[in-house]
Amino acid sequence: MMAAGRAAETGERVLLVEKNNSLGEKLLLAGKRRCTMTNAEPDMELFLSRYGENGNFIREAFSRFGPAEAVAFFNKNGIKTKMERGNRVFPSDESTGGLHKKNGAQRILDCLLLYCKKGGVRVLRNSPVRAVKIKNNRIEYIVTGIEELSAGRYILATGGKSYPETGSTGDGYRFAAQAGHSIIEPTPAIVAVRAQESWVKLARNFKLRNVRLSAMIDGNKVAERFGEMEFTSFGVSGPIVMDMSASVPDWMKMGAVTFVLDMKPALDEAALIVRIERDFEKYQDREFAHALVDLLPGAMIPMFLELSDVPSDKPVAYVSPEEHEDLARLLKNVTLTVAGVLGFEHAIITRGGVNLSEVDPVTLRSRLCENLYFAGEILDLNGPAGGFNLQICWSTGYAAGQRAGDGLC
């Protein structure tokens, strides 16, 4: 929609071919329907670094239509914004008539639909593209279920493979491959992680704050995050887990992957032993299971009793100094064996896609097919949660629409 609207603004006649009955099905899920529309990180170098080694590819697109321009665009089109923790930008609930009844994602979608309508974009709904006809390094026409459609220039903005029920089923990779492009293997990203251990069920649905999670390959640390996470019936989830999840498939190809959770990152092991001794002195008349109430949230105690070698009914007065040390070590090193990530149906985004070396970063034009452009998640670009991935959509959509509309082919 951003690409179509911008191309129309340049004066071109634009046809948006949509496989679903309605546009923006996946957008409506963004940010749990609040729509984390971008991230206002002021340091552009730091912003680009959040996209990993491919971040430099979008430098030019961001310089022309970055987070500030995206916010200005939506403000201009009637959507006020607000910034929350982590520089995340959301549509504000404010309006001239009071509070909006529609959620943020619906208002962003309505804004984009109006943008396309103002530009005279024609929308062809319920028209999944079946094939792309290539001749002499150009797209000659596309084939839907009922007709062949031809144009001077084409923008491929089909998304990736995450949330396939919204229509995002990876069709664009097939079309890009027909145009000669190589595809970096798509894998689920920003998704929960499965663990081999069954004891995670004992703390399922419990959310942890201010904890440190380290990812290890064969015992060597490869990543670390601090923040919030939660246990599930199958493993772990939450912001810091999902932030690392994109790398899990690659890590598992390199060796055995474990997550190590530090429940008490503010204390080193020696200080934690002192804390345990103090708590056990306070509750010296209790059994071990009932003396952990100040150390752990109640919902976490059954899990730690399962992991600890100390019998739950052992009187605290008889817990040895060595057992104090073991408990401190356990609190600092809860270890899970990573078994993989959940599938695309649970993933917020897709990692992988069209190889960036085959796309011009300034124009988003294919280097292999002269009248083809790319925008959005179909590209091998992904960032963490918090508005970074929708900003890819705004920036690449705007750039592709601008250059295709200018007739650059």
Short mmCIF file of C-alpha atoms in Angstrom, two decimals:
data_model
loop_
_atom_site.label_atom_id
_atom_site.label_comp_id
_atom_site.label_asym_id
_atom_site.label_seq_id
_atom_site.Cartn_x
_atom_site.Cartn_y
_atom_site.Cartn_z
CA MET A 1 0.00 0.00 0.00
CA MET A 2 2.85 2.42 0.74
CA ALA A 3 4.51 1.52 -2.56
CA ALA A 4 1.25 1.79 -4.52
CA GLY A 5 0.29 5.10 -2.93
CA ARG A 6 3.70 6.65 -3.53
CA ALA A 7 3.83 5.45 -7.15
CA ALA A 8 0.40 6.98 -7.70
CA GLU A 9 1.61 10.27 -6.22
CA THR A 10 4.20 10.48 -8.98
CA GLY A 11 1.36 10.51 -11.52
CA GLU A 12 1.41 6.85 -12.59
CA ARG A 13 -1.62 4.65 -13.03
CA VAL A 14 -1.28 1.92 -10.42
CA LEU A 15 -2.94 -1.47 -10.01
CA LEU A 16 -2.58 -3.23 -6.67
CA VAL A 17 -3.17 -6.98 -7.08
CA GLU A 18 -4.34 -8.54 -3.80
CA LYS A 19 -4.86 -12.26 -3.16
CA ASN A 20 -7.23 -11.68 -0.21
CA ASN A 21 -10.67 -10.16 -0.10
CA SER A 22 -9.30 -7.29 1.99
CA LEU A 23 -5.96 -5.50 2.27
CA GLY A 24 -3.70 -5.36 5.30
CA GLU A 25 -4.68 -8.60 7.03
CA LYS A 26 -1.21 -8.97 8.55
CA LEU A 27 -0.90 -5.28 9.40
CA LEU A 28 -3.97 -5.63 11.60
CA LEU A 29 -2.00 -7.99 13.87
CA ALA A 30 0.95 -5.62 14.34
CA GLY A 31 1.93 -4.84 17.91
CA LYS A 32 -0.95 -6.90 19.29
CA ARG A 33 -3.25 -4.69 17.19
CA ARG A 34 -1.83 -1.50 18.71
CA CYS A 35 0.67 -1.29 15.80
CA THR A 36 4.23 -0.47 16.78
CA MET A 37 4.55 1.68 13.67
CA THR A 38 8.24 2.60 13.97
CA ASN A 39 11.04 3.16 16.44
CA ALA A 40 12.29 6.65 17.25
CA GLU A 41 15.89 5.71 18.05
CA PRO A 42 17.66 9.03 17.30
CA ASP A 43 21.09 7.57 16.49
CA MET A 44 20.86 6.36 12.89
CA GLU A 45 23.99 4.24 13.15
CA LEU A 46 22.61 2.49 16.20
CA PHE A 47 19.25 2.17 14.43
CA LEU A 48 20.83 0.49 11.40
CA SER A 49 22.90 -1.79 13.61
CA ARG A 50 19.68 -3.36 14.90
CA TYR A 51 19.28 -4.99 11.48
CA GLY A 52 22.56 -6.86 11.75
CA GLU A 53 24.96 -7.24 8.86
CA ASN A 54 22.26 -6.32 6.31
CA GLY A 55 21.45 -3.01 7.97
CA ASN A 56 23.65 -0.99 5.66
CA PHE A 57 21.48 -2.02 2.69
CA ILE A 58 18.63 0.20 3.85
CA ARG A 59 20.76 3.22 4.72
CA GLU A 60 19.76 5.08 1.55
CA ALA A 61 16.06 4.24 1.87
CA PHE A 62 16.10 5.35 5.52
CA SER A 63 17.90 8.57 4.68
CA ARG A 64 15.05 9.52 2.33
CA PHE A 65 12.12 8.12 4.30
CA GLY A 66 13.19 7.08 7.76
CA PRO A 67 11.40 7.00 11.12
CA ALA A 68 10.97 10.78 11.31
CA GLU A 69 9.51 10.92 7.80
CA ALA A 70 7.21 7.98 8.55
CA VAL A 71 5.85 9.70 11.66
CA ALA A 72 5.42 12.95 9.69
CA PHE A 73 3.59 11.04 6.93
CA PHE A 74 1.06 9.53 9.31
CA ASN A 75 0.69 12.79 11.25
CA LYS A 76 -0.05 14.59 8.00
CA ASN A 77 -2.67 11.99 7.20
CA GLY A 78 -4.52 12.40 10.47
CA ILE A 79 -2.83 9.99 12.88
CA LYS A 80 -1.30 11.43 16.02
CA THR A 81 1.50 9.41 17.57
CA LYS A 82 3.03 8.74 20.96
CA MET A 83 6.34 7.25 22.05
CA GLU A 84 6.62 4.59 24.74
CA ARG A 85 9.41 2.66 26.42
CA GLY A 86 12.22 1.59 24.11
CA ASN A 87 11.47 4.47 21.67
CA ARG A 88 8.52 2.50 20.29
CA VAL A 89 6.06 4.69 18.39
CA PHE A 90 2.32 3.96 18.41
CA PRO A 91 -0.77 5.71 17.07
CA SER A 92 -2.12 7.87 19.86
CA ASP A 93 -5.64 7.39 21.18
CA GLU A 94 -6.19 11.14 20.88
CA SER A 95 -8.44 12.68 18.25
CA THR A 96 -10.33 15.90 17.78
CA GLY A 97 -13.52 14.16 18.89
CA GLY A 98 -12.08 12.40 21.95
CA LEU A 99 -10.75 8.85 22.08
CA HIS A 100 -10.52 6.64 19.01
CA LYS A 101 -12.72 3.56 19.12
CA LYS A 102 -10.58 1.77 16.51
CA ASN A 103 -7.34 0.13 17.51
CA GLY A 104 -4.03 1.50 16.28
CA ALA A 105 -3.50 -1.10 13.58
CA GLN A 106 -6.91 -0.47 12.05
CA ARG A 107 -6.25 3.28 11.95
CA ILE A 108 -2.90 2.78 10.23
CA LEU A 109 -4.60 0.52 7.69
CA ASP A 110 -7.40 3.06 7.12
CA CYS A 111 -4.76 5.73 6.57
CA LEU A 112 -2.97 3.66 3.92
CA LEU A 113 -6.22 2.74 2.20
CA LEU A 114 -7.13 6.42 2.00
CA TYR A 115 -3.63 7.24 0.71
CA CYS A 116 -4.14 4.76 -2.13
CA LYS A 117 -7.65 5.99 -2.81
CA LYS A 118 -6.53 9.62 -3.07
CA GLY A 119 -3.92 8.59 -5.62
CA GLY A 120 -6.45 6.70 -7.70
CA VAL A 121 -4.89 3.29 -7.06
CA ARG A 122 -7.08 0.55 -8.47
CA VAL A 123 -7.29 -2.51 -6.21
CA LEU A 124 -7.93 -5.95 -7.65
CA ARG A 125 -9.07 -8.16 -4.76
CA ASN A 126 -9.38 -11.95 -4.55
CA SER A 127 -6.76 -12.23 -7.28
CA PRO A 128 -3.82 -14.42 -6.25
CA VAL A 129 -1.00 -14.27 -8.77
CA ARG A 130 -0.35 -17.73 -10.22
CA ALA A 131 2.69 -17.04 -12.38
CA VAL A 132 5.04 -14.38 -13.69
CA LYS A 133 6.03 -14.39 -17.35
CA ILE A 134 9.65 -13.30 -17.93
CA LYS A 135 11.09 -12.44 -21.33
CA ASN A 136 14.42 -10.77 -22.15
CA ASN A 137 15.09 -9.97 -18.47
CA ARG A 138 11.77 -8.16 -18.10
CA ILE A 139 8.42 -9.13 -16.66
CA GLU A 140 6.10 -9.34 -19.65
CA TYR A 141 2.92 -10.02 -17.69
CA ILE A 142 1.54 -11.74 -14.60
CA VAL A 143 -1.16 -14.38 -14.49
CA THR A 144 -3.97 -14.37 -11.93
CA GLY A 145 -6.68 -16.98 -11.66
CA ILE A 146 -8.73 -15.42 -14.45
CA GLU A 147 -6.57 -13.06 -16.51
CA GLU A 148 -3.18 -11.89 -17.69
CA LEU A 149 -2.11 -8.43 -16.52
CA SER A 150 0.68 -6.35 -18.02
CA ALA A 151 2.40 -3.16 -16.90
CA GLY A 152 5.52 -1.17 -17.54
CA ARG A 153 6.93 -1.77 -14.05
CA TYR A 154 6.17 -4.18 -11.22
CA ILE A 155 6.75 -3.98 -7.46
CA LEU A 156 6.85 -7.28 -5.62
CA ALA A 157 5.63 -6.65 -2.06
CA THR A 158 4.14 -9.99 -1.06
CA GLY A 159 5.70 -10.30 2.40
CA GLY A 160 7.37 -13.40 3.75
CA LYS A 161 5.93 -16.61 5.24
CA SER A 162 4.94 -15.61 8.77
CA TYR A 163 1.27 -15.77 9.77
CA PRO A 164 0.30 -17.68 6.60
CA GLU A 165 -3.39 -17.44 7.51
CA THR A 166 -3.19 -13.76 6.51
CA GLY A 167 -2.11 -14.75 2.98
CA SER A 168 1.62 -14.42 3.66
CA THR A 169 2.60 -17.82 2.27
CA GLY A 170 5.91 -17.08 0.52
CA ASP A 171 4.49 -16.74 -3.01
CA GLY A 172 6.82 -13.85 -3.73
CA TYR A 173 9.90 -16.03 -3.34
CA ARG A 174 8.69 -18.19 -6.20
CA PHE A 175 8.07 -15.16 -8.43
CA ALA A 176 11.47 -13.67 -7.55
CA ALA A 177 13.14 -16.97 -8.37
CA GLN A 178 11.38 -17.01 -11.76
CA ALA A 179 13.00 -13.63 -12.37
CA GLY A 180 16.41 -15.16 -11.65
CA HIS A 181 16.83 -14.19 -8.01
CA SER A 182 18.38 -16.40 -5.35
CA ILE A 183 16.49 -16.76 -2.08
CA ILE A 184 18.15 -16.85 1.33
CA GLU A 185 16.36 -19.66 3.18
CA PRO A 186 13.32 -18.21 4.97
CA THR A 187 13.07 -19.09 8.67
CA PRO A 188 10.67 -17.95 11.43
CA ALA A 189 11.80 -14.92 13.43
CA ILE A 190 10.51 -13.03 16.47
CA VAL A 191 9.00 -16.28 17.64
CA ALA A 192 8.93 -18.42 20.78
CA VAL A 193 11.65 -21.05 21.34
CA ARG A 194 11.12 -24.72 22.18
CA ALA A 195 13.13 -26.42 24.93
CA GLN A 196 13.81 -30.10 25.53
CA GLU A 197 13.22 -29.91 29.28
CA SER A 198 9.70 -30.76 30.47
CA TRP A 199 10.04 -28.89 33.77
CA VAL A 200 9.37 -25.58 31.98
CA LYS A 201 5.67 -26.46 32.27
CA LEU A 202 5.90 -25.92 36.03
CA ALA A 203 6.33 -22.18 35.47
CA ARG A 204 4.30 -21.79 32.27
CA ASN A 205 2.73 -18.39 31.63
CA PHE A 206 4.84 -16.76 34.34
CA LYS A 207 6.52 -13.54 33.20
CA LEU A 208 9.96 -12.59 34.46
CA ARG A 209 11.34 -9.05 34.55
CA ASN A 210 14.89 -7.77 34.75
CA VAL A 211 16.58 -11.09 34.00
CA ARG A 212 19.57 -11.91 31.81
CA LEU A 213 19.44 -14.59 29.13
CA SER A 214 22.56 -15.89 27.40
CA ALA A 215 22.67 -18.06 24.29
CA MET A 216 25.47 -20.63 24.17
CA ILE A 217 26.79 -22.83 21.36
CA ASP A 218 28.72 -25.81 22.72
CA GLY A 219 29.23 -23.85 25.93
CA ASN A 220 30.47 -20.63 24.27
CA LYS A 221 28.38 -17.48 24.65
CA VAL A 222 27.17 -16.04 21.34
CA ALA A 223 24.47 -13.60 22.47
CA GLU A 224 23.01 -12.03 25.57
CA ARG A 225 19.88 -10.01 26.36
CA PHE A 226 18.49 -8.30 29.46
CA GLY A 227 14.80 -7.68 30.06
CA GLU A 228 11.55 -9.63 30.12
CA MET A 229 10.77 -13.25 29.24
CA GLU A 230 8.30 -15.96 30.17
CA PHE A 231 8.06 -19.72 30.40
CA THR A 232 5.57 -21.66 28.31
CA SER A 233 4.36 -25.25 28.21
CA PHE A 234 6.93 -25.96 25.49
CA GLY A 235 9.83 -23.63 26.26
CA VAL A 236 10.35 -19.89 26.58
CA SER A 237 8.99 -16.73 25.01
CA GLY A 238 8.84 -13.00 25.69
CA PRO A 239 10.83 -10.03 24.35
CA ILE A 240 14.41 -11.12 25.03
CA VAL A 241 13.76 -14.66 23.78
CA MET A 242 12.03 -13.53 20.61
CA ASP A 243 14.75 -10.98 19.98
CA MET A 244 17.30 -13.81 19.75
CA SER A 245 15.02 -16.31 18.02
CA ALA A 246 15.95 -15.26 14.47
CA SER A 247 19.46 -16.63 15.00
CA VAL A 248 18.44 -19.94 16.58
CA PRO A 249 18.17 -21.95 13.31
CA ASP A 250 21.67 -20.81 12.29
CA TRP A 251 23.10 -21.50 15.75
CA MET A 252 21.68 -25.03 15.75
CA LYS A 253 23.60 -25.77 12.56
CA MET A 254 26.81 -24.85 14.39
CA GLY A 255 26.41 -26.99 17.51
CA ALA A 256 24.35 -27.70 20.63
CA VAL A 257 22.44 -24.57 21.67
CA THR A 258 21.49 -23.78 25.25
CA PHE A 259 19.90 -20.79 26.95
CA VAL A 260 21.27 -19.85 30.37
CA LEU A 261 18.98 -17.73 32.54
CA ASP A 262 20.32 -15.52 35.30
CA MET A 263 17.43 -14.85 37.69
CA LYS A 264 19.49 -12.47 39.84
CA PRO A 265 21.69 -10.43 37.45
CA ALA A 266 22.10 -7.59 39.96
CA LEU A 267 23.99 -9.88 42.36
CA ASP A 268 27.16 -11.85 41.80
CA GLU A 269 27.29 -15.39 43.17
CA ALA A 270 29.03 -14.40 46.42
CA ALA A 271 26.50 -11.66 47.18
CA LEU A 272 23.67 -14.04 46.35
CA ILE A 273 24.99 -16.63 48.84
CA VAL A 274 24.94 -13.95 51.53
CA ARG A 275 21.35 -13.12 50.56
CA ILE A 276 20.34 -16.81 50.75
CA GLU A 277 21.97 -17.21 54.18
CA ARG A 278 20.09 -14.16 55.44
CA ASP A 279 16.76 -15.45 54.12
CA PHE A 280 17.32 -18.91 55.57
CA GLU A 281 18.16 -17.43 58.94
CA LYS A 282 14.92 -15.44 58.77
CA TYR A 283 12.93 -18.59 57.96
CA GLN A 284 14.98 -21.04 60.02
CA ASP A 285 11.88 -22.74 61.39
CA ARG A 286 10.54 -23.56 57.90
CA GLU A 287 11.13 -26.32 55.41
CA PHE A 288 13.21 -25.57 52.33
CA ALA A 289 10.18 -25.23 50.00
CA HIS A 290 8.66 -22.53 52.21
CA ALA A 291 11.87 -20.58 52.76
CA LEU A 292 12.21 -19.40 49.14
CA VAL A 293 9.35 -16.89 49.24
CA ASP A 294 11.63 -13.83 49.29
CA LEU A 295 14.06 -15.22 46.71
CA LEU A 296 11.52 -16.29 44.09
CA PRO A 297 8.00 -15.47 42.94
CA GLY A 298 5.58 -18.12 44.19
CA ALA A 299 4.88 -19.40 40.68
CA MET A 300 8.58 -20.14 40.14
CA ILE A 301 9.16 -22.14 43.33
CA PRO A 302 7.83 -25.50 42.04
CA MET A 303 10.20 -25.30 39.08
CA PHE A 304 13.20 -24.59 41.31
CA LEU A 305 12.27 -27.40 43.67
CA GLU A 306 12.35 -29.69 40.64
CA LEU A 307 15.80 -28.43 39.64
CA SER A 308 17.36 -28.33 43.11
CA ASP A 309 18.93 -31.35 44.78
CA VAL A 310 17.69 -30.15 48.18
CA PRO A 311 14.59 -32.07 49.33
CA SER A 312 11.59 -29.75 49.53
CA ASP A 313 10.78 -30.85 53.09
CA LYS A 314 14.30 -30.49 54.44
CA PRO A 315 14.42 -28.10 57.43
CA VAL A 316 16.20 -24.91 56.46
CA ALA A 317 18.35 -25.12 59.57
CA TYR A 318 19.92 -28.28 58.14
CA VAL A 319 20.63 -26.94 54.65
CA SER A 320 24.41 -27.00 54.32
CA PRO A 321 26.70 -24.16 53.15
CA GLU A 322 27.45 -26.26 50.06
CA GLU A 323 23.74 -26.41 49.33
CA HIS A 324 23.55 -22.62 49.73
CA GLU A 325 26.23 -22.35 47.07
CA ASP A 326 24.43 -24.80 44.80
CA LEU A 327 21.21 -22.82 45.09
CA ALA A 328 23.01 -19.56 44.27
CA ARG A 329 24.63 -21.22 41.26
CA LEU A 330 21.26 -22.51 40.11
CA LEU A 331 19.62 -19.08 40.41
CA LYS A 332 22.41 -17.65 38.25
CA ASN A 333 22.45 -20.51 35.72
CA VAL A 334 19.08 -22.00 34.87
CA THR A 335 19.95 -23.94 31.71
CA LEU A 336 17.60 -24.97 28.91
CA THR A 337 18.46 -27.10 25.90
CA VAL A 338 17.11 -25.38 22.79
CA ALA A 339 15.12 -27.72 20.54
CA GLY A 340 14.20 -25.16 17.87
CA VAL A 341 11.67 -22.41 17.26
CA LEU A 342 7.95 -22.52 16.62
CA GLY A 343 6.81 -22.43 13.01
CA PHE A 344 5.80 -19.65 10.65
CA GLU A 345 2.22 -19.76 11.89
CA HIS A 346 3.48 -18.34 15.22
CA ALA A 347 6.26 -16.08 13.90
CA ILE A 348 5.84 -12.32 13.73
CA ILE A 349 8.27 -11.95 10.82
CA THR A 350 10.38 -13.97 8.39
CA ARG A 351 14.15 -14.01 8.33
CA GLY A 352 15.69 -14.55 4.90
CA GLY A 353 14.26 -13.75 1.47
CA VAL A 354 15.48 -12.17 -1.74
CA ASN A 355 19.27 -11.90 -1.76
CA LEU A 356 20.15 -8.24 -1.20
CA SER A 357 23.20 -8.40 -3.45
CA GLU A 358 20.77 -8.74 -6.36
CA VAL A 359 18.81 -5.56 -5.51
CA ASP A 360 19.87 -1.93 -5.90
CA PRO A 361 19.65 -0.38 -2.40
CA VAL A 362 18.97 3.11 -3.76
CA THR A 363 16.10 2.26 -6.10
CA LEU A 364 14.99 -1.15 -4.73
CA ARG A 365 15.14 -2.26 -8.36
CA SER A 366 16.20 -5.77 -9.33
CA ARG A 367 19.68 -6.06 -10.78
CA LEU A 368 18.50 -9.08 -12.80
CA CYS A 369 15.07 -8.09 -14.09
CA GLU A 370 15.00 -4.50 -15.28
CA ASN A 371 11.34 -3.62 -14.61
CA LEU A 372 11.03 -5.36 -11.23
CA TYR A 373 11.24 -3.70 -7.79
CA PHE A 374 11.00 -5.09 -4.26
CA ALA A 375 9.55 -3.77 -1.03
CA GLY A 376 9.09 -5.10 2.48
CA GLU A 377 9.52 -8.47 4.10
CA ILE A 378 10.18 -10.35 0.86
CA LEU A 379 13.73 -8.97 1.09
CA ASP A 380 16.38 -10.56 3.29
CA LEU A 381 15.93 -7.81 5.87
CA ASN A 382 14.70 -8.17 9.42
CA GLY A 383 15.09 -6.40 12.71
CA PRO A 384 14.01 -6.90 16.33
CA ALA A 385 10.54 -6.24 17.67
CA GLY A 386 9.68 -2.66 18.56
CA GLY A 387 8.80 -0.96 15.27
CA PHE A 388 11.93 -1.85 13.31
CA ASN A 389 10.23 -4.19 10.85
CA LEU A 390 7.32 -1.94 9.91
CA GLN A 391 9.86 0.79 9.27
CA ILE A 392 11.41 -1.49 6.64
CA CYS A 393 7.99 -1.62 4.99
CA TRP A 394 7.51 2.17 5.02
CA SER A 395 11.03 2.96 3.79
CA THR A 396 11.36 0.32 1.08
CA GLY A 397 7.75 0.76 -0.02
CA TYR A 398 8.20 4.51 -0.38
CA ALA A 399 11.51 4.12 -2.24
CA ALA A 400 10.22 1.43 -4.61
CA GLY A 401 7.04 3.39 -5.30
CA GLN A 402 8.99 6.58 -5.96
CA ARG A 403 11.52 5.00 -8.34
CA ALA A 404 9.03 2.80 -10.16
CA GLY A 405 6.76 5.81 -10.49
CA ASP A 406 9.60 7.86 -11.90
CA GLY A 407 9.88 5.31 -14.67
CA LEU A 408 13.39 4.19 -13.77
CA CYS A 409 13.79 0.94 -15.69
#
